[in-house]
mmCIF file of C-alpha atoms in Angstrom:
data_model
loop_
_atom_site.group_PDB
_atom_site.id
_atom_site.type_symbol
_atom_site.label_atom_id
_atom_site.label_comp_id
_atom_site.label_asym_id
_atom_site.label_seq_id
_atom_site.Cartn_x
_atom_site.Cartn_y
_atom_site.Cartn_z
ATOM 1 C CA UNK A 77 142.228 113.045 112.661
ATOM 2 C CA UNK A 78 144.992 113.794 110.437
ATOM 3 C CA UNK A 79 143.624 117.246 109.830
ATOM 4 C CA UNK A 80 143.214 117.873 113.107
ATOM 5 C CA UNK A 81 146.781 117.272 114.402
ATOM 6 C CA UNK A 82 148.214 118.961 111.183
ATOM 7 C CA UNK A 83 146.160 121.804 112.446
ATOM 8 C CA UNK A 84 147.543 121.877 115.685
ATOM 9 C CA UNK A 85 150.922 121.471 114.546
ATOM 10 C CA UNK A 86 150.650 124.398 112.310
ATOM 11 C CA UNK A 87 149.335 126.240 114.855
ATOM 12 C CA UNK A 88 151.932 126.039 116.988
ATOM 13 C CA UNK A 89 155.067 126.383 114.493
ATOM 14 C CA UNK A 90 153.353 129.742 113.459
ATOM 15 C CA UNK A 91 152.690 130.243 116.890
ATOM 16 C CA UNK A 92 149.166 131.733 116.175
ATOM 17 C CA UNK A 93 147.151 130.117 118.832
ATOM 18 C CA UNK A 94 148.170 127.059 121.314
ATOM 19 C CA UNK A 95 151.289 127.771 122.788
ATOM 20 C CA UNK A 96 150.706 126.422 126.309
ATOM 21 C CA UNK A 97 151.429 122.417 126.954
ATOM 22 C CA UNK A 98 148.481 121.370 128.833
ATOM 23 C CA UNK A 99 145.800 123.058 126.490
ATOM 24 C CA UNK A 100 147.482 121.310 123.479
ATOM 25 C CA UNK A 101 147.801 117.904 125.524
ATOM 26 C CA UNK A 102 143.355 119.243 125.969
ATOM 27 C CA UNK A 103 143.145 119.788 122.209
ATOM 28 C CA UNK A 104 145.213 116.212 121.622
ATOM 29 C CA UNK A 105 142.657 114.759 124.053
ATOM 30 C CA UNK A 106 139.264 116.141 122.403
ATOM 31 C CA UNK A 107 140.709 115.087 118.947
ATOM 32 C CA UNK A 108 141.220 111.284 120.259
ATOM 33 C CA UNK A 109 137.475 111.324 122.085
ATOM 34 C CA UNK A 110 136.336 112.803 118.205
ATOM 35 C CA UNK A 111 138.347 109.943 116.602
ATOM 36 C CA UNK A 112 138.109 107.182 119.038
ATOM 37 C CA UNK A 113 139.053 104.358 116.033
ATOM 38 C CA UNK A 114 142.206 105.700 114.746
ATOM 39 C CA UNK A 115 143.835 107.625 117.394
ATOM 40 C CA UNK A 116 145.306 104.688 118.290
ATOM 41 C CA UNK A 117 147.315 104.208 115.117
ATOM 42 C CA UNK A 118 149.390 107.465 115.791
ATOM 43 C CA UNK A 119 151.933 108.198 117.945
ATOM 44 C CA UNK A 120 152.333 112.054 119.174
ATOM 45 C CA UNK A 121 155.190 114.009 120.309
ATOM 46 C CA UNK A 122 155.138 117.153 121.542
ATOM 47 C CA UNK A 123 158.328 119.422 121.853
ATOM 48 C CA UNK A 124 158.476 122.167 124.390
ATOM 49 C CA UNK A 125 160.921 124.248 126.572
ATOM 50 C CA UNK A 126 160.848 123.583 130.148
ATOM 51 C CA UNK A 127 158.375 127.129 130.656
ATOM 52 C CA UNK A 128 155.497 125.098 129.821
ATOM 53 C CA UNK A 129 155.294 126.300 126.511
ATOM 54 C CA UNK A 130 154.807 123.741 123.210
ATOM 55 C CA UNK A 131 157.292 124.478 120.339
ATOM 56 C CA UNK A 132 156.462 121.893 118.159
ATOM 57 C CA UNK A 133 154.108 118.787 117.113
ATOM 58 C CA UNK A 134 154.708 116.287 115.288
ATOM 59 C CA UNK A 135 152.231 112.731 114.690
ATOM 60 C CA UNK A 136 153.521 109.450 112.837
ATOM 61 C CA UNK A 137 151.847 106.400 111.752
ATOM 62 C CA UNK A 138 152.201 103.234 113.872
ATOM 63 C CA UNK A 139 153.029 100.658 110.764
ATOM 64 C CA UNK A 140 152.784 97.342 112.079
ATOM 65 C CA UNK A 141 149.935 97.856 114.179
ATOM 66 C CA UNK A 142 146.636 95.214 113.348
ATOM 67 C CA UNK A 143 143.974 97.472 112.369
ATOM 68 C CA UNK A 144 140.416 96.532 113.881
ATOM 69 C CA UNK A 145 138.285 95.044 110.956
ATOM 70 C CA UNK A 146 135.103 97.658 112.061
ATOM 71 C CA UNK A 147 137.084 100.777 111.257
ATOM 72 C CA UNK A 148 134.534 102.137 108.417
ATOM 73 C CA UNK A 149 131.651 99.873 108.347
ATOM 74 C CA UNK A 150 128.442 100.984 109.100
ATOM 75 C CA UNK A 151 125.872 99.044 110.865
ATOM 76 C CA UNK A 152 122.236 99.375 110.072
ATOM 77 C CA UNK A 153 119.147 97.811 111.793
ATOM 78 C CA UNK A 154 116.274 96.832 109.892
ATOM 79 C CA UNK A 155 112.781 95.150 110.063
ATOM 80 C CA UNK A 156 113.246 94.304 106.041
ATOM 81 C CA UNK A 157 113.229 91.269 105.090
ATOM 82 C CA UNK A 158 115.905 91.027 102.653
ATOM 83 C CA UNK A 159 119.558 89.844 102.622
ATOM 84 C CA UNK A 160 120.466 91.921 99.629
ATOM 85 C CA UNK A 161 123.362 94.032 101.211
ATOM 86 C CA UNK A 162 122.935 96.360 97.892
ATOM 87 C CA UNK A 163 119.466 96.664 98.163
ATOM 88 C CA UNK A 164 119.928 98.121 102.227
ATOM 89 C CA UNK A 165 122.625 99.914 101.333
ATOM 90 C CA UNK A 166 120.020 101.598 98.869
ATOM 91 C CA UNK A 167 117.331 102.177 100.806
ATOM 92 C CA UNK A 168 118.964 103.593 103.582
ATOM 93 C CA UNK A 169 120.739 106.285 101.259
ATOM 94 C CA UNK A 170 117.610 107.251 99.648
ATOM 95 C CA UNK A 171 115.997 107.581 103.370
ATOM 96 C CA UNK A 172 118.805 109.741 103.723
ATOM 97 C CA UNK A 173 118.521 111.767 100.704
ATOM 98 C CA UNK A 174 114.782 112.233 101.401
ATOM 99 C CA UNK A 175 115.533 113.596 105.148
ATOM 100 C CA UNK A 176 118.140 115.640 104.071
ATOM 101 C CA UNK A 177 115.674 117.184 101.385
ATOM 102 C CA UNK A 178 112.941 117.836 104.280
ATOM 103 C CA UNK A 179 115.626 119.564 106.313
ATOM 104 C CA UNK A 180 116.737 122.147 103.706
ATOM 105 C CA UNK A 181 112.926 122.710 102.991
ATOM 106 C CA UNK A 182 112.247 123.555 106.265
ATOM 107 C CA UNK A 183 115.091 126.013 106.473
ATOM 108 C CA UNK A 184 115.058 127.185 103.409
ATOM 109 C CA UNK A 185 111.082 127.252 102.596
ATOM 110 C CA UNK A 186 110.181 127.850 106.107
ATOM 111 C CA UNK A 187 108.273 124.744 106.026
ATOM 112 C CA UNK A 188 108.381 124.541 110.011
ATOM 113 C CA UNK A 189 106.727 125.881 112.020
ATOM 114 C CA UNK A 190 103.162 125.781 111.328
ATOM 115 C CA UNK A 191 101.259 128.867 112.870
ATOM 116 C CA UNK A 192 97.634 128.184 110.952
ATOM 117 C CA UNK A 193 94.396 128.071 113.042
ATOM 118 C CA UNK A 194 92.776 125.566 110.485
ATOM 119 C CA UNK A 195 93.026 121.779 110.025
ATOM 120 C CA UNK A 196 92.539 123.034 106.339
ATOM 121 C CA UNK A 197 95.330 125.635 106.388
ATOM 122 C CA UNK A 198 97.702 123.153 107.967
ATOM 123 C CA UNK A 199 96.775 120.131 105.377
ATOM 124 C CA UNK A 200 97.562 123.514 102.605
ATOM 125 C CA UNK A 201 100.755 123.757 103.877
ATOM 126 C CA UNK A 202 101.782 120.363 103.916
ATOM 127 C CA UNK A 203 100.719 119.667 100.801
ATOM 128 C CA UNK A 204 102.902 122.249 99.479
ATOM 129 C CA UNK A 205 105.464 121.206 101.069
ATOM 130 C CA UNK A 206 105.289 117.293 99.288
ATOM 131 C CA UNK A 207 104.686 119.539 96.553
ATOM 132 C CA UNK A 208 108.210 121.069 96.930
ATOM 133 C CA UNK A 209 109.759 117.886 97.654
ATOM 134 C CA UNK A 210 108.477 116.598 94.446
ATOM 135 C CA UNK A 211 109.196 119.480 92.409
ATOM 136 C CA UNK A 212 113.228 119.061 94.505
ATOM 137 C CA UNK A 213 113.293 115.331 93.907
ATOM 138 C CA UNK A 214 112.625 115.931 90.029
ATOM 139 C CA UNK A 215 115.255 118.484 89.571
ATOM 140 C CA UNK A 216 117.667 116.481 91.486
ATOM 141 C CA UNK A 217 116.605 113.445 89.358
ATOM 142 C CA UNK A 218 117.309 115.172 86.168
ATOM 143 C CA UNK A 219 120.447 116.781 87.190
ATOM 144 C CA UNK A 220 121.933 113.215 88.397
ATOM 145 C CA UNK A 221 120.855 111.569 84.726
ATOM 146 C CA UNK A 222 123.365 114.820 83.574
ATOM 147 C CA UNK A 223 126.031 113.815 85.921
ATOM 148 C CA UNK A 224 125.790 116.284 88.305
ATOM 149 C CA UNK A 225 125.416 115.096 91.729
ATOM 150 C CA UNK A 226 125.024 118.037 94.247
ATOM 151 C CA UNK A 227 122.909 118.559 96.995
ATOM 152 C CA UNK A 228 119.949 120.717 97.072
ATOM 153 C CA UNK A 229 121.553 123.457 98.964
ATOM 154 C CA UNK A 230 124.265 123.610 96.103
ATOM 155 C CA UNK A 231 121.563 123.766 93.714
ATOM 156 C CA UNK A 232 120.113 126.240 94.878
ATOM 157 C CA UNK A 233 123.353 128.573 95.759
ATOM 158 C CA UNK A 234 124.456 128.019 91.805
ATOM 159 C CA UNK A 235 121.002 128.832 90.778
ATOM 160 C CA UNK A 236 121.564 131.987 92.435
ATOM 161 C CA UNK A 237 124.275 133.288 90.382
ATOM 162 C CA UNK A 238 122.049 132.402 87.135
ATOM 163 C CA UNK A 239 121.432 135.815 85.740
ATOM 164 C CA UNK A 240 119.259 135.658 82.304
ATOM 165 C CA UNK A 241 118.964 139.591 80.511
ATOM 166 C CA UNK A 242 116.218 140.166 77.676
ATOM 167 C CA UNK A 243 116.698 142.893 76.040
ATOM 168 C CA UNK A 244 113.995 144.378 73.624
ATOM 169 C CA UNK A 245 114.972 147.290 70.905
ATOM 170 C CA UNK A 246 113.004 147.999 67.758
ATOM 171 C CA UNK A 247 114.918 147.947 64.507
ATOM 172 C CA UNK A 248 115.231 150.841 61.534
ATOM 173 C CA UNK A 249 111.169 149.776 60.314
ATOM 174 C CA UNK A 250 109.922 149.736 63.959
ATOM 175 C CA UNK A 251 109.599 145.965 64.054
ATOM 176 C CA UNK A 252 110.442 144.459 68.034
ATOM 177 C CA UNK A 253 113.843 142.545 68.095
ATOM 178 C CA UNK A 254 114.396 140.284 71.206
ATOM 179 C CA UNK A 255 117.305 138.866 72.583
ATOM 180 C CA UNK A 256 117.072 136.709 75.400
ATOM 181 C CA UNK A 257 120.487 135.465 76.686
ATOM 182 C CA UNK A 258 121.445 133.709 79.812
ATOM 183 C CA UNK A 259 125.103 134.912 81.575
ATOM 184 C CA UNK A 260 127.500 132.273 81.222
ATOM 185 C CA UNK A 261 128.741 130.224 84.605
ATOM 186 C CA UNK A 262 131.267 127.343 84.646
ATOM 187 C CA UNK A 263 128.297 124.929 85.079
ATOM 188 C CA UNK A 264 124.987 126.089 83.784
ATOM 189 C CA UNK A 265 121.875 124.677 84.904
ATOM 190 C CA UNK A 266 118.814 125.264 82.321
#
């Protein structure tokens, strides 16, 4: 929420794009319905000349005021029967993790939709696709036990940039010399 009012401030002192009152007061409004918990922890001002134009913004803290003790928890509903918080709080970010896998395949694989006329051709292509979830999850896996901890998407954008050149000359008595080199990149993936 922060952000957001720094933004709009900003906005206005460099007088880029709100300048009328009422459609910062609108902007004000749709940031408090995005950050219904905190909004109520600020207090906002709003300078501006008797035209109807804003000329300034400016947001403070309310110290003193009792924040709620559900700002930042997360609820979650399940038919487990365990009491380990840890254990939930596992769970439900591999579940997580696994959707969010499934998602970029089917954007980036085109797993979705299915166009085959076949029961057989459909079970194919879903196969592959647990097939490129595994082969995901096992990267992913490998990269974490390395300490890095990005998402698939990331992955696969730094993976892009990988560029590896073999280059193959024959020396003075004819014999084949190869070189195989990969281009360097502030974080290497091999």
């Amino acid at each position: 929420m922060k952000k957001g009012f720094w933004l709009s401030g900003e906005e206005l002192l460099l007088k880029v794009a709100l300048k009328k009152l009422d459609k910062v007061w609108e902007r004000i409004g749709r940031l408090k319905e995005r950050y219904p918990s905190i909004h109520q922890y600020y207090e906002i001002t709003v300078t501006h000349d008797n035209k109807g134009t804003a000329t300034d913004l400016t947001y403070k803290e309310i110290h003193g005021q009792k924040k709620t003790g559900k700002a930042g928890v997360y609820f979650l509903r399940t038919s487990l029967d365990t009491t380990h918080e840890k254990t939930l709080w596992t769970i439900y970010n591999a579940l997580r993790e696994i959707e969010n896998t499934f998602r970029v395949l089917k954007t980036d694989i085109d797993l979705r939709p299915i166009f085959h006329k076949t029961d057989e051709a459909s079970m194919a292509h879903l196969h592959l696709g647990l097939l490129a979830y595994w082969l995901v999850s096992t990267i992913r896996y490998q990269l974490k036990l390395k300490g890095i901890n990005h998402q698939w998407r990331e992955i696969v954008r730094i993976m892009n940039t990988q560029k590896r050149v073999t280059t193959t000359v024959q020396n003075k008595n004819g014999l084949p010399y190869k070189s195989d080199n990969a281009a360097n990149h502030p974080m290497q993936l091999r």
